[in-house]
Amino acid sequence: MSKSTFALIASFFVLVGGILFAAAGTGSGKTLDEYAKIEIREGDTLWDLAETLKDKHGMSQTEFVEWVDKENNLSTIVIKPGDTVFIPVKKNDLYKHETHIIASEE
């Protein structure tokens, strides 16, 4: 194999690899804009929120907690008052007058 043929083949694989790497970096285009974002209040837990909102998300408590953990990139599933998190409930599925869902008041 000549040097020019080798260089051409190597360039091809570098180009294909770059395209694949760039495509993988774009992600699925998933956005959280359609989901409700709530502020955590004193006494709230993800488990309580999952129970309070069970009619709106259709998940088990474990699935709800795992979704919130993953989508919000939480370092721990322990949430604190003042934290804001996206929840797996579509904005339109919450009542229009609700700005917060507070598990501790249920």
GROMACS .gro file of C-alpha atoms in nm:
model
  106
    1MET     CA    1   0.000   0.000   0.000
    2SER     CA    2   0.143   0.336  -0.096
    3LYS     CA    3   0.178   0.622   0.149
    4SER     CA    4  -0.085   0.829  -0.032
    5THR     CA    5  -0.339   0.543  -0.021
    6PHE     CA    6  -0.271   0.491   0.348
    7ALA     CA    7  -0.308   0.866   0.415
    8LEU     CA    8  -0.637   0.872   0.223
    9ILE     CA    9  -0.777   0.575   0.417
   10ALA     CA   10  -0.659   0.718   0.749
   11SER     CA   11  -0.815   1.055   0.665
   12PHE     CA   12  -1.143   0.884   0.578
   13PHE     CA   13  -1.158   0.705   0.915
   14VAL     CA   14  -1.068   1.022   1.105
   15LEU     CA   15  -1.344   1.208   0.921
   16VAL     CA   16  -1.603   0.935   0.986
   17GLY     CA   17  -1.495   0.913   1.351
   18GLY     CA   18  -1.531   1.289   1.389
   19ILE     CA   19  -1.878   1.286   1.239
   20LEU     CA   20  -1.989   1.001   1.468
   21PHE     CA   21  -1.841   1.174   1.773
   22ALA     CA   22  -2.016   1.501   1.686
   23ALA     CA   23  -2.347   1.322   1.628
   24ALA     CA   24  -2.320   1.142   1.961
   25GLY     CA   25  -2.258   1.471   2.139
   26THR     CA   26  -2.579   1.629   2.016
   27GLY     CA   27  -2.790   1.403   2.237
   28SER     CA   28  -3.151   1.320   2.176
   29GLY     CA   29  -3.261   1.681   2.175
   30LYS     CA   30  -3.472   1.608   2.481
   31THR     CA   31  -3.578   1.916   2.667
   32LEU     CA   32  -3.742   1.961   3.003
   33ASP     CA   33  -3.940   2.268   2.891
   34GLU     CA   34  -4.265   2.072   2.875
   35TYR     CA   35  -4.232   1.951   3.235
   36ALA     CA   36  -4.335   2.132   3.552
   37LYS     CA   37  -4.066   2.281   3.773
   38ILE     CA   38  -4.142   2.310   4.141
   39GLU     CA   39  -3.980   2.466   4.444
   40ILE     CA   40  -3.917   2.236   4.737
   41ARG     CA   41  -4.065   2.340   5.072
   42GLU     CA   42  -3.979   2.240   5.427
   43GLY     CA   43  -4.076   1.876   5.486
   44ASP     CA   44  -4.098   1.778   5.118
   45THR     CA   45  -3.934   1.458   4.996
   46LEU     CA   46  -3.921   1.312   4.648
   47TRP     CA   47  -4.112   1.010   4.777
   48ASP     CA   48  -4.391   1.233   4.915
   49LEU     CA   49  -4.407   1.428   4.589
   50ALA     CA   50  -4.434   1.101   4.396
   51GLU     CA   51  -4.727   0.996   4.614
   52THR     CA   52  -4.900   1.335   4.601
   53LEU     CA   53  -4.873   1.352   4.222
   54LYS     CA   54  -4.935   0.984   4.145
   55ASP     CA   55  -5.249   1.062   3.943
   56LYS     CA   56  -5.053   1.301   3.722
   57HIS     CA   57  -4.737   1.104   3.636
   58GLY     CA   58  -4.838   0.737   3.612
   59MET     CA   59  -4.511   0.605   3.756
   60SER     CA   60  -4.423   0.407   4.062
   61GLN     CA   61  -4.266   0.607   4.345
   62THR     CA   62  -3.928   0.455   4.262
   63GLU     CA   63  -3.958   0.545   3.893
   64PHE     CA   64  -4.061   0.901   3.984
   65VAL     CA   65  -3.765   0.947   4.220
   66GLU     CA   66  -3.523   0.798   3.966
   67TRP     CA   67  -3.659   1.026   3.690
   68VAL     CA   68  -3.621   1.339   3.906
   69ASP     CA   69  -3.272   1.230   4.012
   70LYS     CA   70  -3.157   1.163   3.656
   71GLU     CA   71  -3.319   1.457   3.476
   72ASN     CA   72  -3.209   1.712   3.737
   73ASN     CA   73  -2.858   1.566   3.775
   74LEU     CA   74  -2.899   1.551   4.152
   75SER     CA   75  -2.593   1.458   4.355
   76THR     CA   76  -2.826   1.306   4.617
   77ILE     CA   77  -3.198   1.231   4.630
   78VAL     CA   78  -3.223   1.432   4.952
   79ILE     CA   79  -3.379   1.765   4.856
   80LYS     CA   80  -3.372   2.086   5.058
   81PRO     CA   81  -3.617   2.373   5.095
   82GLY     CA   82  -3.555   2.625   4.819
   83ASP     CA   83  -3.430   2.365   4.569
   84THR     CA   84  -3.612   2.367   4.238
   85VAL     CA   85  -3.656   2.049   4.037
   86PHE     CA   86  -3.829   1.938   3.723
   87ILE     CA   87  -4.085   1.666   3.784
   88PRO     CA   88  -4.225   1.412   3.536
   89VAL     CA   89  -4.557   1.594   3.511
   90LYS     CA   90  -4.638   1.799   3.202
   91LYS     CA   91  -4.694   2.167   3.277
   92ASN     CA   92  -5.039   2.145   3.120
   93ASP     CA   93  -5.135   1.856   3.349
   94LEU     CA   94  -5.103   2.068   3.661
   95TYR     CA   95  -5.390   2.298   3.749
   96LYS     CA   96  -5.333   2.644   3.608
   97HIS     CA   97  -5.364   2.805   3.954
   98GLU     CA   98  -5.101   2.576   4.107
   99THR     CA   99  -4.754   2.723   4.126
  100HIS     CA  100  -4.618   2.475   4.379
  101ILE     CA  101  -4.712   2.126   4.485
  102ILE     CA  102  -4.620   2.088   4.847
  103ALA     CA  103  -4.610   1.732   4.972
  104SER     CA  104  -4.576   1.833   5.335
  105GLU     CA  105  -4.918   2.002   5.325
  106GLU     CA  106  -5.102   1.695   5.196
   0.00000   0.00000   0.00000
